[in-house]
CSV table of C-alpha atoms and ligand atoms in Angstrom, one decimal:
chain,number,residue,atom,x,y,z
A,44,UNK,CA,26.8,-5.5,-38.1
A,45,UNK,CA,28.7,-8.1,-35.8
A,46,UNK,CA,26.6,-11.4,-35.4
A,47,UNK,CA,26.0,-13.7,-33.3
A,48,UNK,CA,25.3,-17.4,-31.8
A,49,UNK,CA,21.1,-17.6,-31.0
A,50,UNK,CA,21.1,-19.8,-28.2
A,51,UNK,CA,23.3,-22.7,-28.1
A,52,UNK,CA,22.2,-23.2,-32.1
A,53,UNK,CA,24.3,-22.9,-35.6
A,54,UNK,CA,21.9,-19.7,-36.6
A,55,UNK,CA,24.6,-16.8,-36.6
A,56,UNK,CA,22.5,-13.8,-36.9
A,57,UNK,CA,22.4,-10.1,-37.0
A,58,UNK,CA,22.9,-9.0,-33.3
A,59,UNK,CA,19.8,-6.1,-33.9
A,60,UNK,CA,16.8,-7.5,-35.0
A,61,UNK,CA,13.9,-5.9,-36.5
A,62,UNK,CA,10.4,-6.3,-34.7
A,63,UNK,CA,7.5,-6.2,-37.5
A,64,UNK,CA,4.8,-5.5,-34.9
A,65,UNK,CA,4.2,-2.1,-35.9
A,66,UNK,CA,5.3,-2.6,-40.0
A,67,UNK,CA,2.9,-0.4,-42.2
A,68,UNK,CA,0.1,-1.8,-43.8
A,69,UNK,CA,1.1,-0.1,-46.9
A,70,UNK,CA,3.1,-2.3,-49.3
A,71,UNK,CA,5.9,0.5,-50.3
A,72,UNK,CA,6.3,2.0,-46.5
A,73,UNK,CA,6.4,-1.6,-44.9
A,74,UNK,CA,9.1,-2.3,-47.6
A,75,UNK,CA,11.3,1.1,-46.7
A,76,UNK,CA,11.1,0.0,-43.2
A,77,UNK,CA,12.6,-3.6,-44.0
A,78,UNK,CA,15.0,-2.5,-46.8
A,79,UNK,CA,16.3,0.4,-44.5
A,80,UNK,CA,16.9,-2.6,-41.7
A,81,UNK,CA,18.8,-5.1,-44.7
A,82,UNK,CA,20.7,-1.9,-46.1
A,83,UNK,CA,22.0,-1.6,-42.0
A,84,UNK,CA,22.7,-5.2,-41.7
A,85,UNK,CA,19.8,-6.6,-40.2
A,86,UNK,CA,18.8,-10.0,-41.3
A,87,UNK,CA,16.8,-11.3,-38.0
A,88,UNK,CA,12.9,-10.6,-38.3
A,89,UNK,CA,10.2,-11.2,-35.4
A,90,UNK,CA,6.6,-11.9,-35.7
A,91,UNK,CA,3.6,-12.9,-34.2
A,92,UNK,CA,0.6,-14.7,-35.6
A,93,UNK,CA,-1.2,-11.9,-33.8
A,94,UNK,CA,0.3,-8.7,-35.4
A,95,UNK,CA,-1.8,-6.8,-37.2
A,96,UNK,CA,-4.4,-10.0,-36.9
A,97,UNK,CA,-1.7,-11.7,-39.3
A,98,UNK,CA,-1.6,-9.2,-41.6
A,99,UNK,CA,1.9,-8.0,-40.4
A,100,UNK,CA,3.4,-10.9,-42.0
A,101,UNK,CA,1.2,-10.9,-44.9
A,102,UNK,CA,2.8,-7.2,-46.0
A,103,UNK,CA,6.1,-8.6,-45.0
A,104,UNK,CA,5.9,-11.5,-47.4
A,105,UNK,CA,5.7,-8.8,-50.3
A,106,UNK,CA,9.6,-8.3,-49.6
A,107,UNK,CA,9.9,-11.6,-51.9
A,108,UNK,CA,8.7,-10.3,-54.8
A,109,UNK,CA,11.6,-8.3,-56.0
A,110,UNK,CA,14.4,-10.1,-53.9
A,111,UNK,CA,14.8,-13.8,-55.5
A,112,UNK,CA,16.9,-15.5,-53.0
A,113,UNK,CA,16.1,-13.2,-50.2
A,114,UNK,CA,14.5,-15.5,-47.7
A,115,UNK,CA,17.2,-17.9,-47.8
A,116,UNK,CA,19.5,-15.0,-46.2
A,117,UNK,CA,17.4,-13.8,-43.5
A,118,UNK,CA,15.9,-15.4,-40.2
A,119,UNK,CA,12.5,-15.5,-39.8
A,120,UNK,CA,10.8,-15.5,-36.6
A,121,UNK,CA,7.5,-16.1,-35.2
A,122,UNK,CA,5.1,-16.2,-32.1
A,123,UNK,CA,2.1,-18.2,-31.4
A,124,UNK,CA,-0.1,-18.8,-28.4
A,125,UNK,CA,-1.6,-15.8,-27.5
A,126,UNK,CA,-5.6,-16.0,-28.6
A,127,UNK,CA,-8.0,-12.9,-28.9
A,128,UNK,CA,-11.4,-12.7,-27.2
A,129,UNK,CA,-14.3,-13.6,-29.6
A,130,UNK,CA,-12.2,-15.5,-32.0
A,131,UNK,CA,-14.6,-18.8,-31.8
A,132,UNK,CA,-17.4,-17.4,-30.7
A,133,UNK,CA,-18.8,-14.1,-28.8
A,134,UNK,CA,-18.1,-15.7,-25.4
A,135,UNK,CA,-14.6,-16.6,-26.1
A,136,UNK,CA,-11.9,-14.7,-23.7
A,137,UNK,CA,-8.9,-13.2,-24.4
A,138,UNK,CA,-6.4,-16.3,-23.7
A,139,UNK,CA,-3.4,-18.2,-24.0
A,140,UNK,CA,-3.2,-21.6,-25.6
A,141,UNK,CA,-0.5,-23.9,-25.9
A,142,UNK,CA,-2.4,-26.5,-27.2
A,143,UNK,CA,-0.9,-28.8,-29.8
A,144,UNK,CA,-4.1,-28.2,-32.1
A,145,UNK,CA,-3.3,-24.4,-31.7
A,146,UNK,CA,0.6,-24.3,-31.7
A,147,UNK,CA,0.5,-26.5,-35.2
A,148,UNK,CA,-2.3,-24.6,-36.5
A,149,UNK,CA,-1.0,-21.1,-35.9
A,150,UNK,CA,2.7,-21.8,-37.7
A,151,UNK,CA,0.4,-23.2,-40.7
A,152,UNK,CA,-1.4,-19.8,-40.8
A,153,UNK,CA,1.9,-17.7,-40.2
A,154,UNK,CA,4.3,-19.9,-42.7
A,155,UNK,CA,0.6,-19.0,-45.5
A,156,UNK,CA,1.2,-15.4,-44.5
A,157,UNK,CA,4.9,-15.1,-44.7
A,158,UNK,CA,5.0,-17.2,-48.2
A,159,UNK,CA,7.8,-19.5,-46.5
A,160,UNK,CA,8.1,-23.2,-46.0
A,161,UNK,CA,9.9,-22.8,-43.2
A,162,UNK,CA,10.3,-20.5,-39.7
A,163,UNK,CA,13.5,-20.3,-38.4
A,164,UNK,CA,12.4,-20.0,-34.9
A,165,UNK,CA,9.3,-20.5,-33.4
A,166,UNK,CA,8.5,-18.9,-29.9
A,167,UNK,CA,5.4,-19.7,-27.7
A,168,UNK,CA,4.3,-15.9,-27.2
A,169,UNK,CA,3.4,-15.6,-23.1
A,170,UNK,CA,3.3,-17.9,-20.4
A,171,UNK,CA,-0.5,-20.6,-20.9
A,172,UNK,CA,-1.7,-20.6,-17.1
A,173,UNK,CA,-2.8,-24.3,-18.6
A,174,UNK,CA,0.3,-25.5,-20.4
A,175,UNK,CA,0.6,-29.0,-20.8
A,176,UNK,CA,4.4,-29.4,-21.8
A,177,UNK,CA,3.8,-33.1,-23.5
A,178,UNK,CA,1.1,-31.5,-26.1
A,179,UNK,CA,3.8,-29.0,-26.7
A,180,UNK,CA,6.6,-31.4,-27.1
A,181,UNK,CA,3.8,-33.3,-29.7
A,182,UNK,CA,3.7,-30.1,-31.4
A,183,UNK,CA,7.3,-29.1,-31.7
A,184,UNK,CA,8.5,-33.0,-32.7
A,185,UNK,CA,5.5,-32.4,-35.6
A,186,UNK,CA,6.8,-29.1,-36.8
A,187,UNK,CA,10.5,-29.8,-36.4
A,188,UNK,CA,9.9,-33.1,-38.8
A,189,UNK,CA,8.0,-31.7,-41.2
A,190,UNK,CA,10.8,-28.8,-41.1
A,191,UNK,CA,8.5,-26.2,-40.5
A,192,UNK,CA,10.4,-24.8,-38.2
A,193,UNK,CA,14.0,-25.3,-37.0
A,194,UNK,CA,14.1,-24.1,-33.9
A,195,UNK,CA,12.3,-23.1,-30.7
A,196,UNK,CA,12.2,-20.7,-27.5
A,197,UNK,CA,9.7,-18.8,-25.4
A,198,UNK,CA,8.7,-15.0,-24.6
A,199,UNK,CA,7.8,-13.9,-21.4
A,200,UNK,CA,8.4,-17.1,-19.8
A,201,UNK,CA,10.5,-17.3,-16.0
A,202,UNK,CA,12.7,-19.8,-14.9
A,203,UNK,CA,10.7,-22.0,-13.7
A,204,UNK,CA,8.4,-22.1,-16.5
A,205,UNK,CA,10.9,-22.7,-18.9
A,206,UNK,CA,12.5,-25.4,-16.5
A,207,UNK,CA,8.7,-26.7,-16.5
A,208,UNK,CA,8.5,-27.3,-20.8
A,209,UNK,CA,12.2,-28.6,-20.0
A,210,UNK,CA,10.5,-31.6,-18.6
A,211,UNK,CA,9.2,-32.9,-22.0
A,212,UNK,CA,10.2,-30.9,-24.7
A,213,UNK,CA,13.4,-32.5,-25.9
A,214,UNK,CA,14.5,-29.4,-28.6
A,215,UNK,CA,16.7,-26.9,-27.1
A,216,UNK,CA,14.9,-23.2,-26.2
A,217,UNK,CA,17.1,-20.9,-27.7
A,218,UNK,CA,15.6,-17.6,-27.1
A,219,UNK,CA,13.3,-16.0,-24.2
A,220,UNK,CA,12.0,-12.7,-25.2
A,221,UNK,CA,10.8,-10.0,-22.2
A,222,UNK,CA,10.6,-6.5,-21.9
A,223,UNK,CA,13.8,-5.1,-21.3
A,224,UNK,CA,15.3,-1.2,-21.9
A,225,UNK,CA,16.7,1.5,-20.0
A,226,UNK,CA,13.7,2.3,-18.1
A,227,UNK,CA,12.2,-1.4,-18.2
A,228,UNK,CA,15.0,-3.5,-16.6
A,229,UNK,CA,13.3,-5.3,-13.6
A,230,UNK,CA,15.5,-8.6,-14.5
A,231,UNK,CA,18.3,-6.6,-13.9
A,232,UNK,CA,17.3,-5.0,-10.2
A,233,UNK,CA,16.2,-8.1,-8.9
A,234,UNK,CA,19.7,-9.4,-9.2
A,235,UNK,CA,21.0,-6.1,-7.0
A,236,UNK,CA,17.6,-5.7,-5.0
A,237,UNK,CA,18.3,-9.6,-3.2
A,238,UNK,CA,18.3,-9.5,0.4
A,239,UNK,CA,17.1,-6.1,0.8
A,240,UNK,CA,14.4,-5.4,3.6
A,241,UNK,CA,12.8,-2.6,1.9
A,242,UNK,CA,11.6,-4.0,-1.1
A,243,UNK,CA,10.7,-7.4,-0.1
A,244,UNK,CA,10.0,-9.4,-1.8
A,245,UNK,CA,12.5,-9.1,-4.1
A,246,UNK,CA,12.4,-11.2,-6.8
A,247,UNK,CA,9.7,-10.6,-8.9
A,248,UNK,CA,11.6,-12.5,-11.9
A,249,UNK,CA,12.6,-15.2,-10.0
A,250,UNK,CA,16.2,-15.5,-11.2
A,251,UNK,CA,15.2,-15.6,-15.0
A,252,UNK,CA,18.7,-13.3,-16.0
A,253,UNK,CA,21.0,-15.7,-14.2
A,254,UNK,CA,19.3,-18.8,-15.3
A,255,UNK,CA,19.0,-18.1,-19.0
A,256,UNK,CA,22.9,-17.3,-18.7
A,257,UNK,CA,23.3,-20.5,-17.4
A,258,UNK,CA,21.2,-22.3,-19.7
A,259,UNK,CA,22.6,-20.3,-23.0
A,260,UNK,CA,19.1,-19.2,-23.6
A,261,UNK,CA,20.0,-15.7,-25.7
A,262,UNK,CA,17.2,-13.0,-24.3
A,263,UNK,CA,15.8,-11.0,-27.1
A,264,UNK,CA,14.6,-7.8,-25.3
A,265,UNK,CA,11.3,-6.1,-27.0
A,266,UNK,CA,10.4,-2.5,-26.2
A,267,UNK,CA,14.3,-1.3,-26.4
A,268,UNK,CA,13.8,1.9,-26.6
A,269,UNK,CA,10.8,1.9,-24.3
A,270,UNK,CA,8.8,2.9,-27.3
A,271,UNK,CA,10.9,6.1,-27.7
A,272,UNK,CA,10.3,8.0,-23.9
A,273,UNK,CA,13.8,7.9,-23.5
A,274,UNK,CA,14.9,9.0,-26.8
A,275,UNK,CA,13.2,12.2,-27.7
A,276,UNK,CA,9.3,11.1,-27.9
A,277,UNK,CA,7.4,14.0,-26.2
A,278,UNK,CA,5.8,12.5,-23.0
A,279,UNK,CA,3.3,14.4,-20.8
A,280,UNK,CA,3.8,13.7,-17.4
A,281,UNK,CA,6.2,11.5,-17.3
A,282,UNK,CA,7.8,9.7,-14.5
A,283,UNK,CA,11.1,11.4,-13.0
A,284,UNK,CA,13.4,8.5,-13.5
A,285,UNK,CA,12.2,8.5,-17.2
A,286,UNK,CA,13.0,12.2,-17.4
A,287,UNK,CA,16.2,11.8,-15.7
A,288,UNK,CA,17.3,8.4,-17.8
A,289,UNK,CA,15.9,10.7,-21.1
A,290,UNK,CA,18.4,13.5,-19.9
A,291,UNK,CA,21.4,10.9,-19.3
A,292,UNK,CA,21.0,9.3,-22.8
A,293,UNK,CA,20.6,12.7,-24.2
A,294,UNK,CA,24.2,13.8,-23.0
A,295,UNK,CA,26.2,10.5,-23.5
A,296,UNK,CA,24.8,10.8,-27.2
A,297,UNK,CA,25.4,14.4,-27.3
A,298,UNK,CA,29.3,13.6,-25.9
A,299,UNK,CA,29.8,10.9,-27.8
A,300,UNK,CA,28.1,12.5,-31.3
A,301,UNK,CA,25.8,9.7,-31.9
A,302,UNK,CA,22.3,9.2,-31.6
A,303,UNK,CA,20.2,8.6,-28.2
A,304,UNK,CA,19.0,5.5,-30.1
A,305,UNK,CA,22.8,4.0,-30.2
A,306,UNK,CA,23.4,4.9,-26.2
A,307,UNK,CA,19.6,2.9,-25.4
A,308,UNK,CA,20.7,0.0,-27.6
A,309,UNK,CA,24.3,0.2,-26.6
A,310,UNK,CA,23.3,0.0,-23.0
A,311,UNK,CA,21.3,-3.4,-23.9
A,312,UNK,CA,24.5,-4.8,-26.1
A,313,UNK,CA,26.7,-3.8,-22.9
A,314,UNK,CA,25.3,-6.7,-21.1
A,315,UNK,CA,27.1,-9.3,-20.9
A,316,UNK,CA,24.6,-11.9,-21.7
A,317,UNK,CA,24.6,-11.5,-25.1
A,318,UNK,CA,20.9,-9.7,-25.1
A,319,UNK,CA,19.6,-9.6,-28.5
A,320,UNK,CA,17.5,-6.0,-29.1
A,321,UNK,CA,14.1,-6.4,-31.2
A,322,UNK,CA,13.6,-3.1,-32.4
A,323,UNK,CA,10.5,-1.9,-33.1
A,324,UNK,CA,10.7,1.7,-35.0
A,325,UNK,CA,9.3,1.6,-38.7
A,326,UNK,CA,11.3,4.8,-39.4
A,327,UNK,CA,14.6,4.5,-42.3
A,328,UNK,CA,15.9,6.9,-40.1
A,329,UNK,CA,15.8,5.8,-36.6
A,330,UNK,CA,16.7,2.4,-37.7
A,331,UNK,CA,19.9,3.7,-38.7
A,332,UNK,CA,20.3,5.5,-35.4
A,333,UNK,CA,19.5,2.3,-33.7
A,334,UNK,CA,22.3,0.1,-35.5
A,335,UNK,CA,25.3,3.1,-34.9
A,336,UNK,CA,25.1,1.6,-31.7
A,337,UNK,CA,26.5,-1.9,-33.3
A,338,UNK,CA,30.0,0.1,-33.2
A,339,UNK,CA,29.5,1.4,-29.7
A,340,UNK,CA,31.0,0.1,-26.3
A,341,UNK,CA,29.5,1.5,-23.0
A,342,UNK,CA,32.0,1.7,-20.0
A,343,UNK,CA,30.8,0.1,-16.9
A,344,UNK,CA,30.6,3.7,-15.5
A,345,UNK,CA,28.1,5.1,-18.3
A,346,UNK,CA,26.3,1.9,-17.9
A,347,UNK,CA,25.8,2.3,-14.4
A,348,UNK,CA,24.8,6.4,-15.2
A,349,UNK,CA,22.1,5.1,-17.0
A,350,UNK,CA,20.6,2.2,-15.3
A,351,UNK,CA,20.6,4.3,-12.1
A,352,UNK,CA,18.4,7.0,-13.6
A,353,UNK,CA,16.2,4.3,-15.4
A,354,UNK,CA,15.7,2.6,-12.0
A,355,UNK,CA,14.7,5.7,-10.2
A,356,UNK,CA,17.8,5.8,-7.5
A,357,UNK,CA,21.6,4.7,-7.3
A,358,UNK,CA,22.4,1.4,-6.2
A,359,UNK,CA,22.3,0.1,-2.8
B,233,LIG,N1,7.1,-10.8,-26.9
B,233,LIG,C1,6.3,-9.8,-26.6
B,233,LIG,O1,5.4,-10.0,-25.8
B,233,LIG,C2,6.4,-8.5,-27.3
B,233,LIG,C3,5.6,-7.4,-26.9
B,233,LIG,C4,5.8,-6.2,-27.6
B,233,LIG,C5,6.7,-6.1,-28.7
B,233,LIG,N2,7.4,-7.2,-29.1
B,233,LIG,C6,8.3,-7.2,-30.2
B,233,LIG,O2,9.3,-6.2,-30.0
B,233,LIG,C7,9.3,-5.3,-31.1
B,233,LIG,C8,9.7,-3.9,-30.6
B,233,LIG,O3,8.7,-3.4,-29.7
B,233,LIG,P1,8.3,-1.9,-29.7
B,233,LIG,O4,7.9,-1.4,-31.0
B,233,LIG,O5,7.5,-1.6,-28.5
B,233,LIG,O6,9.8,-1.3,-29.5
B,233,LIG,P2,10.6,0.1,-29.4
B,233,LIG,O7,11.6,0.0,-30.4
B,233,LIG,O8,10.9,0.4,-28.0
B,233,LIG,O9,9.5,1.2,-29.9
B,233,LIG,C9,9.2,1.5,-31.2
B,233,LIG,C10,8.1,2.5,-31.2
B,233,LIG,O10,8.5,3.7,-30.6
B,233,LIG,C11,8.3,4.8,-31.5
B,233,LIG,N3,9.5,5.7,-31.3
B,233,LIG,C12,10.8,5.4,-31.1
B,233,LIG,N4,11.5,6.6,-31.0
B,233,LIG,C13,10.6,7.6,-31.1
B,233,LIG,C14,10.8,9.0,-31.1
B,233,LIG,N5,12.0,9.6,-30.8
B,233,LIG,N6,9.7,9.8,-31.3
B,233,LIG,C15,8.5,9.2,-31.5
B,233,LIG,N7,8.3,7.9,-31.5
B,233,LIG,C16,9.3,7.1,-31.3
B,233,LIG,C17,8.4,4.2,-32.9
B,233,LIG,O11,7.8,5.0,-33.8
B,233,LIG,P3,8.4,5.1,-35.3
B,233,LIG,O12,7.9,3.8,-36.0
B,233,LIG,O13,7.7,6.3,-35.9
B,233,LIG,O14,9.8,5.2,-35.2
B,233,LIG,C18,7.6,2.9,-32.6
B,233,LIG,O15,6.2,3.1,-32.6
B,233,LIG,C19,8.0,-5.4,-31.8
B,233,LIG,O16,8.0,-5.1,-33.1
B,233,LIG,C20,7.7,-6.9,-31.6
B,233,LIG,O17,8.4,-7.6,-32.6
B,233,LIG,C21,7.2,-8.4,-28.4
């Protein structure tokens, strides 16, 4: 598996990570599932506080038991920020919170879960409508001294926002994490959709692809296989361009002889920002048919194929 740089930072890791959202809650099949991504060269894991109410990274934590030495040669990343409704008290909202009690409190719970002094990245989940970037920068300065975590980035977060934390936070955000696939790939349109009259306004992500180029920010795209609709998960009614983007993966895999997972990763890897793909399957099998793609190189012209049938229409 060829590696490479997070962010501007010294962590060289696996250039396919492994999203533990959906990991079992069985011991032995949450195991297969991370085994199957080490045995494919995998070594990047993301969390979130929130998974499985925590117990996501509880299961993964059993990984330890029979691997001495394994956490020191694997990345472990988590998310905080994100709050559920009723969690202090039956009129509690759902909600974000980016408060420095909550930020230092949630990697306390997450690094108890995960049986690990130590996270190797820290991301603040989705944007706080009330963020106060000094009580963030008070959280990370704690963390990072107490070496709880190393390093830090976002999810979800636009330009601006990030430009906004920027303003106080002094360690450098290495990662921004937001929806990105085949038939998810907004960021990408709005750069060819400027200045068109028809679908004013235009730039719903307001120059977030450009700007995290410019700032070495390394975008970690969840949902890369748009949770398998365009590689052979039975959908009713599904939308045309999804059809259509399902029927060009389907043929580049079928002329190529590999697996639609390695054209829908491949097409992410193509990019050439350096986007990092957090897969999400629990499957031995699929994981393996994701990581083919590691060996794979899209030409401009099959990358083009397949973001015009994911967008629904060629290019302007
Ligand atoms: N930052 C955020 O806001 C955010 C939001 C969502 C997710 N994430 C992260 O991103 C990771 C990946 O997200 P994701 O799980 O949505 O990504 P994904 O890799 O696009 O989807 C994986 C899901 O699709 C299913 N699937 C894939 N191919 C299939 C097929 N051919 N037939 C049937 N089912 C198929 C998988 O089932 P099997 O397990 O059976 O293969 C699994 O449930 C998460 O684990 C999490 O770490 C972050």
């Amino acid at each position: 598996m060829e590696r490479m740089r997070l962010g501007g930072s010294p962590l060289m890791v696996s250039r396919i990570a492994l999203g533990c959202m959906r990991l079992s809650s069985d011991p032995a099949q949450a195991k297969a599932t991370v085994q199957a991504a080490l045995d494919n060269g995998i070594d990047f894991f993301d969390h979130a506080d929130i998974y499985g109410q925590g117990l996501r990274e509880e299961v993964f934590s059993t990984m330890w038991q029979d691997a001495p030495g394994l956490r020191d040669r694997v990345f472990l990343q988590s998310k905080c920020g994100i709050r559920f409704a009723g969690d202090t008290g039956p009129e509690a909202p759902a909600r974000y919170d980016f408060s420095y009690e909550h930020i230092v409190r949630s990697v306390g719970g997450s690094l108890r879960r995960l049986k690990t002094d130590y996270l190797d990245v820290l991301l603040l989940h989705r944007p706080d409508a009330l963020v106060e970037p000094e009580e963030v920068a008070r959280a990370f300065d704690e963390l990072q001294r107490k070496g709880q975590v190393r390093f830090f980035g976002v999810s979800n977060h636009t330009a601006a926002q990030i430009q906004l934390l920027q303003t106080c936070v002094d360690q450098p955000l290495l990662a921004n994490q937001v929806q990105l696939s085949v038939v998810h790939a907004q960021m990408i349109d709005d750069g060819i959709l400027f200045n068109r009259d028809e679908d004013a306004p235009t730039s719903r992500s307001e120059g977030t692809l450009p700007f995290c180029r410019m700032q070495g920010i390394t975008l970690q795209a969840w949902s890369p296989l748009a949770g398998g609709a365009v590689t052979g998960k039975p959908l009713a009614n599904a939308a045309l361009r999804i059809e259509r983007a399902a029927a060009v993966v389907q043929e580049l895999a079928t002329q190529k002889a590999v697996s639609r997972e390695a054209i829908a990763i491949a097409w992410l890897l193509r990019h050439p920002a350096g986007i990092q793909p957090i897969i999400g399957t629990t499957s031995p099998a699929r994981i393996a048919a994701c990581c083919e793609a590691d060996e794979l190189t899209l030409s401009r012209e099959e990358w083009y194929r397949l973001f015009e049938a994911g967008r629904g229409g060629r290019v302007p």
